[in-house]
Short mmCIF file of C-alpha atoms and ligand atoms in Angstrom, two decimals:
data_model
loop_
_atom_site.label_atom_id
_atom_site.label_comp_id
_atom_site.label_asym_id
_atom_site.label_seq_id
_atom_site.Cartn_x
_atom_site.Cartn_y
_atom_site.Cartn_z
CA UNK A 5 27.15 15.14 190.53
CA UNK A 6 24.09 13.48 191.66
CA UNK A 7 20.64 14.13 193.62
CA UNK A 8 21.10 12.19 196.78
CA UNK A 9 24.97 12.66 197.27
CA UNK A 10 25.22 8.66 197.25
CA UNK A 11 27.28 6.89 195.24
CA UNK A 12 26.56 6.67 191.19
CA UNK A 13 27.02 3.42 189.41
CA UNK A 14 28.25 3.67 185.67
CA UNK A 15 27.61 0.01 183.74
CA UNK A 16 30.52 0.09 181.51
CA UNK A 17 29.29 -1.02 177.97
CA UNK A 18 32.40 -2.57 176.73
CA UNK A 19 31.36 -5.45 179.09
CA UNK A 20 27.89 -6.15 177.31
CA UNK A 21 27.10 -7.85 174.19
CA UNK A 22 27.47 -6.12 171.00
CA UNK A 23 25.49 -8.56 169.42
CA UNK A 24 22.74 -7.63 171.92
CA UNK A 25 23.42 -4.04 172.26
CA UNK A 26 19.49 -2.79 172.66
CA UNK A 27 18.58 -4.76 175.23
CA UNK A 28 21.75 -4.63 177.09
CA UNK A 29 21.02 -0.57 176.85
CA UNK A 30 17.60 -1.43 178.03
CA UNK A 31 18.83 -3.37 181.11
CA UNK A 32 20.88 -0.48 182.35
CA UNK A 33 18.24 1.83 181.85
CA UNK A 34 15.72 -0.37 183.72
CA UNK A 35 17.94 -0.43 187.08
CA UNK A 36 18.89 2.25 189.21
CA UNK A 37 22.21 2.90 186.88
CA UNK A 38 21.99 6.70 186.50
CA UNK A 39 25.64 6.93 184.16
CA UNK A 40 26.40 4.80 180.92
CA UNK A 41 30.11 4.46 180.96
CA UNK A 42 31.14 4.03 177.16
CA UNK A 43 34.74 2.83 176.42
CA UNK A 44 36.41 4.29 173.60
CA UNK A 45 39.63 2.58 172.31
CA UNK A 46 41.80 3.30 169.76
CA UNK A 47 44.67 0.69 169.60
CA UNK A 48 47.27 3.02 170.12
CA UNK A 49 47.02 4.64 173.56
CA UNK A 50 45.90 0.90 174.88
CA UNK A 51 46.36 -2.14 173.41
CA UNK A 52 42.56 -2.79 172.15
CA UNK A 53 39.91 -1.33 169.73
CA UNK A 54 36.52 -0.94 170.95
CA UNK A 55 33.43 1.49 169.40
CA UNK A 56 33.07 4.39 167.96
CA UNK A 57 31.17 7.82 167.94
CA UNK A 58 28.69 6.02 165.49
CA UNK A 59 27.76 3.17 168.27
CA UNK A 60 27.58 6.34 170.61
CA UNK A 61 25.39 8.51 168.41
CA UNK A 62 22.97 5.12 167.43
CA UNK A 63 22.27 4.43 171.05
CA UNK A 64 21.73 7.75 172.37
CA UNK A 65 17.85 7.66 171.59
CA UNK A 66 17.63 4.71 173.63
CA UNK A 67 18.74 5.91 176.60
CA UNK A 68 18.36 9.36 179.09
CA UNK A 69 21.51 7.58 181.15
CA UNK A 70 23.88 10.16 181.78
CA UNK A 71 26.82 9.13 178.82
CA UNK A 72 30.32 9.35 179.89
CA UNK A 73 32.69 9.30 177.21
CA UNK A 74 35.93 7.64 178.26
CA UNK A 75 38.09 8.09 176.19
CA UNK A 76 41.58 5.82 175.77
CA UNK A 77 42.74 7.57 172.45
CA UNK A 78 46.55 8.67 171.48
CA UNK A 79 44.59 12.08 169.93
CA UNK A 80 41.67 12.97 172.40
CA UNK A 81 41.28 16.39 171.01
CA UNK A 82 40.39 15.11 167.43
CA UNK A 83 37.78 12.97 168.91
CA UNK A 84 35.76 15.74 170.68
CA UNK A 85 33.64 16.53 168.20
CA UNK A 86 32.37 13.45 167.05
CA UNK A 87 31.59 12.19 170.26
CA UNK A 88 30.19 15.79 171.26
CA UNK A 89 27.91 15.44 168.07
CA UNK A 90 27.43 11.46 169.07
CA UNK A 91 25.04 12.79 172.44
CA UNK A 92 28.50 12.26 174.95
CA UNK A 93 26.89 13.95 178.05
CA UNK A 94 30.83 13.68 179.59
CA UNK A 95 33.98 13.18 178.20
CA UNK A 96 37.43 12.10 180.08
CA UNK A 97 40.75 11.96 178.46
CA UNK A 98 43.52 10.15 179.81
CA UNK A 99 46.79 13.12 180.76
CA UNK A 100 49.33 10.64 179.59
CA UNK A 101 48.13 11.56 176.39
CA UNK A 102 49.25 15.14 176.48
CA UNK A 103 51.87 15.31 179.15
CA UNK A 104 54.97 15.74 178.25
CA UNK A 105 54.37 14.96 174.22
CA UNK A 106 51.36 17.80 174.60
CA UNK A 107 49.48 17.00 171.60
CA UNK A 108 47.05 19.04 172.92
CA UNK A 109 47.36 21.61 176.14
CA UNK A 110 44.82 19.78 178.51
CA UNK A 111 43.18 23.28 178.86
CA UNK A 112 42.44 23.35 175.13
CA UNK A 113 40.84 19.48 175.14
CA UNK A 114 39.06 21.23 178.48
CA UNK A 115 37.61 24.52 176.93
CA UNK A 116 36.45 22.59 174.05
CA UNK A 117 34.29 19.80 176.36
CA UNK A 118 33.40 22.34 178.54
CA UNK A 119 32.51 25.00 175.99
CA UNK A 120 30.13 21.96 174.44
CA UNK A 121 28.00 22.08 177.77
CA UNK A 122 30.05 18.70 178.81
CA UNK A 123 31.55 17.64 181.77
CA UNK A 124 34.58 16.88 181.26
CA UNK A 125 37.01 14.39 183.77
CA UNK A 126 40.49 13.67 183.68
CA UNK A 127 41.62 9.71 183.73
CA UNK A 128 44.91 8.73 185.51
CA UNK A 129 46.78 5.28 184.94
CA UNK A 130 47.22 3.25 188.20
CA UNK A 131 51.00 4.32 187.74
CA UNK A 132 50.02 8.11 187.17
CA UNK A 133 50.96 10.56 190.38
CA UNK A 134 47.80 12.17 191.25
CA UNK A 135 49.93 15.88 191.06
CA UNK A 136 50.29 15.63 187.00
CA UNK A 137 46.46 16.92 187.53
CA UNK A 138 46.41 19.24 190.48
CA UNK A 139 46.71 22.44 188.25
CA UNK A 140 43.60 21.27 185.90
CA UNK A 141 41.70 20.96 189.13
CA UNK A 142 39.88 24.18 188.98
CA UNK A 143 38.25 23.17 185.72
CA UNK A 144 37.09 19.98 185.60
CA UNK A 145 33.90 18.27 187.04
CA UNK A 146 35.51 14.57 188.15
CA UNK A 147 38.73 12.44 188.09
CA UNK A 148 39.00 9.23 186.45
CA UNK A 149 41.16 7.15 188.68
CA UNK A 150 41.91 3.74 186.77
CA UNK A 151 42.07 0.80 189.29
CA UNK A 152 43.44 -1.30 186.33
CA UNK A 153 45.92 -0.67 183.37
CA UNK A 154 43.16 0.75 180.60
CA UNK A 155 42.65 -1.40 177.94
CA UNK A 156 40.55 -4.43 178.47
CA UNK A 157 37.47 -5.12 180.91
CA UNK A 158 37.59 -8.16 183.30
CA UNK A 159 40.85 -7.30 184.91
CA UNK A 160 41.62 -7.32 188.81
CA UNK A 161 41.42 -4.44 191.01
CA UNK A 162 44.74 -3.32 191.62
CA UNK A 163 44.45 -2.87 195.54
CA UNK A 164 46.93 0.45 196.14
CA UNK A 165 44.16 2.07 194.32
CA UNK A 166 42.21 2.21 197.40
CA UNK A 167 45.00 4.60 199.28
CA UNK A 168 44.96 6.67 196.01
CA UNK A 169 40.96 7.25 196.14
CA UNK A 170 41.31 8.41 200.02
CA UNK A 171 44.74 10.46 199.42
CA UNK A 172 43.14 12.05 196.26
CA UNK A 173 39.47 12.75 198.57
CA UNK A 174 41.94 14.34 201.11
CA UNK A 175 43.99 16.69 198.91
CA UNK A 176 40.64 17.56 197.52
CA UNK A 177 38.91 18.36 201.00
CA UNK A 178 41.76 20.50 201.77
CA UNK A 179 41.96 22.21 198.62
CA UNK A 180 38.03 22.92 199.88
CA UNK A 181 37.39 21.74 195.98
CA UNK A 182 35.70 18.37 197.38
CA UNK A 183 31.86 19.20 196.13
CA UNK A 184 33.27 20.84 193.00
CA UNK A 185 35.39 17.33 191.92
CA UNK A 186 33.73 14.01 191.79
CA UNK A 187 36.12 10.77 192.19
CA UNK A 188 35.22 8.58 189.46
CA UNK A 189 36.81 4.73 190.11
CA UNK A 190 37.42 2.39 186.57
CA UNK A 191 38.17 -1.01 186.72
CA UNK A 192 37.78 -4.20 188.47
CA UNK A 193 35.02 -3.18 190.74
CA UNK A 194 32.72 -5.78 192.06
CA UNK A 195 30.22 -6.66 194.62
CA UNK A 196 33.15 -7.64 197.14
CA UNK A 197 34.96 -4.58 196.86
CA UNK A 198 32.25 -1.67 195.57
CA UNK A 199 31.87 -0.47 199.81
CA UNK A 200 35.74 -0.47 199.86
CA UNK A 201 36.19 1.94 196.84
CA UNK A 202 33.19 3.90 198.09
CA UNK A 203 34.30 4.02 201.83
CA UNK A 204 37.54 5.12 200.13
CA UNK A 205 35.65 8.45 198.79
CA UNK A 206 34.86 6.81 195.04
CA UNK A 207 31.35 9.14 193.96
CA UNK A 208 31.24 7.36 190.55
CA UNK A 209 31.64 3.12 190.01
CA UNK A 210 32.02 2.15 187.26
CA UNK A 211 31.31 -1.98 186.83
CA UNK A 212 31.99 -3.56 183.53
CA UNK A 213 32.01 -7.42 183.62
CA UNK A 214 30.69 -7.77 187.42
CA UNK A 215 27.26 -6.25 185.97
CA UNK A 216 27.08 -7.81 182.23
CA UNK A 217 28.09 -10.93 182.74
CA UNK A 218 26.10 -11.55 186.05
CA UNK A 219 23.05 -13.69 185.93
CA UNK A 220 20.56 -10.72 186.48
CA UNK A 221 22.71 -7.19 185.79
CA UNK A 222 19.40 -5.05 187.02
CA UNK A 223 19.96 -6.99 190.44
CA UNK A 224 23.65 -6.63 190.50
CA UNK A 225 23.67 -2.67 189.47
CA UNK A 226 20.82 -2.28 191.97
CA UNK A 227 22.45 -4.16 194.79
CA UNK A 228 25.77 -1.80 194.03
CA UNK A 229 23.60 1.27 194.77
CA UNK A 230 22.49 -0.42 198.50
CA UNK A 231 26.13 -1.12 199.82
C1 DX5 B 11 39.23 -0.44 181.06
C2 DX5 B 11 37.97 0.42 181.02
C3 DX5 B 11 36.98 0.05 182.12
C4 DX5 B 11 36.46 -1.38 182.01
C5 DX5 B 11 35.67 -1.75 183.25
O1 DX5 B 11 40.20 0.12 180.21
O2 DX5 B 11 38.28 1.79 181.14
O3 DX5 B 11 35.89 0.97 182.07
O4 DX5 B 11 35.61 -1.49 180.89
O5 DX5 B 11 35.32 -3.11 183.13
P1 DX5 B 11 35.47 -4.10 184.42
O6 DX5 B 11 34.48 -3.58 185.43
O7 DX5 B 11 35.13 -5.46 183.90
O8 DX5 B 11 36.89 -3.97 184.89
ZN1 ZN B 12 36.59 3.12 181.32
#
């Protein structure tokens, strides 16, 4: 998932100011950030409302960051193509939101990302059992492991994510599927716990409030990439 098989850090936008949106873009693009995590919220999967595919689609000429779509929507399928249209360079849905009420098969919300030239992850609540996923496995590109309940930014790491990172690396090392499936972490990830998650197996951080609401976010993203 990226050039020097380190660790990727993903600024998570929904963190920044909307009132300042440019040059909170520009900041990320400025460090060593290589993702743009962008958190899409409908008010019905999770208790909050974020942005849109029209935020998405206005910032996309500001930035070559890699942009991962996350997307915390009751319908996931009927968002693909505006966000595919919007510049989304990856797009996760949550499996809550098709198992068991299967709105959509998973595979079809898959083949549609993936038939976009999108990677395309699968997100987990904290409370999710890894092995709802194991048969996507062979299709997607990352997992989306949430280390808090999805919904807001600013909220605590919930520690028994940690053994759920390493468990998840393991199955995925014996599987033999570990360089085919990055581990994506979401949530409550800060300076004092970034070498945890990573030590865990995290590839992908993403940091919301630690990085946006830090006195100097270029030095706090940057310092994430030397743990
Ligand atoms: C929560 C979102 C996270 C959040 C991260 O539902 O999926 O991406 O914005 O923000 P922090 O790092 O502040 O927890
Ligand atoms: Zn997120």
């Amino acid at each position: 998932m990226n050039k020097n098989n380190n660790h990727i850090i993903a600024p998570s936008l929904l963190a920044a100011d909307f009132a300042n949106l440019k040059n909170e873009l520009k900041l990320c693009n400025d460090s060593k950030a290589e993702w743009l995590h962008l958190d899409i919220m409908d008010q019905q999967f999770v208790p909050n409302l974020s942005f849109g595919p029209a935020v998405v689609k206005s910032i996309r000429p500001h930035s070559n960051l890699f942009f991962d779509v996350h997307l915390m929507v009751s319908n996931p399928f009927d968002m693909l193509p505006a966000f595919i249209n919007a510049g989304a360079d990856a797009i996760s849905f949550h499996i809550e939101t098709t198992e068991p009420r299967f709105t959509f098969p998973p595979k079809i919300i898959i083949n549609t990302i993936k038939k976009n030239n999108l990677r395309c992850g699968i997100a987990i609540k904290p409370s999710t059992p890894f092995k709802v996923i194991e048969k996507y496995l062979s299709f997607i590109d990352y997992i989306v492991i949430m280390s808090v309940e999805p919904g807001f930014g600013g909220q605590s790491f919930i520690p028994s994510t940690l053994e759920k990172i390493s468990s998840i690396d393991k199955i995925l090392k014996d599987k033999k599927i570990r360089d085919k499936i990055a581990i994506q972490i979401d949530g409550g990830i800060k300076l004092h716990n970034a070498k945890d998650v990573i030590d865990a197996g995290a590839d992908i951080l993403v940091v919301g409030s630690e990085v946006f609401k830090s006195e100097n976010p270029i030095e706090t993203i940057n310092e994430m990439y030397n743990l």
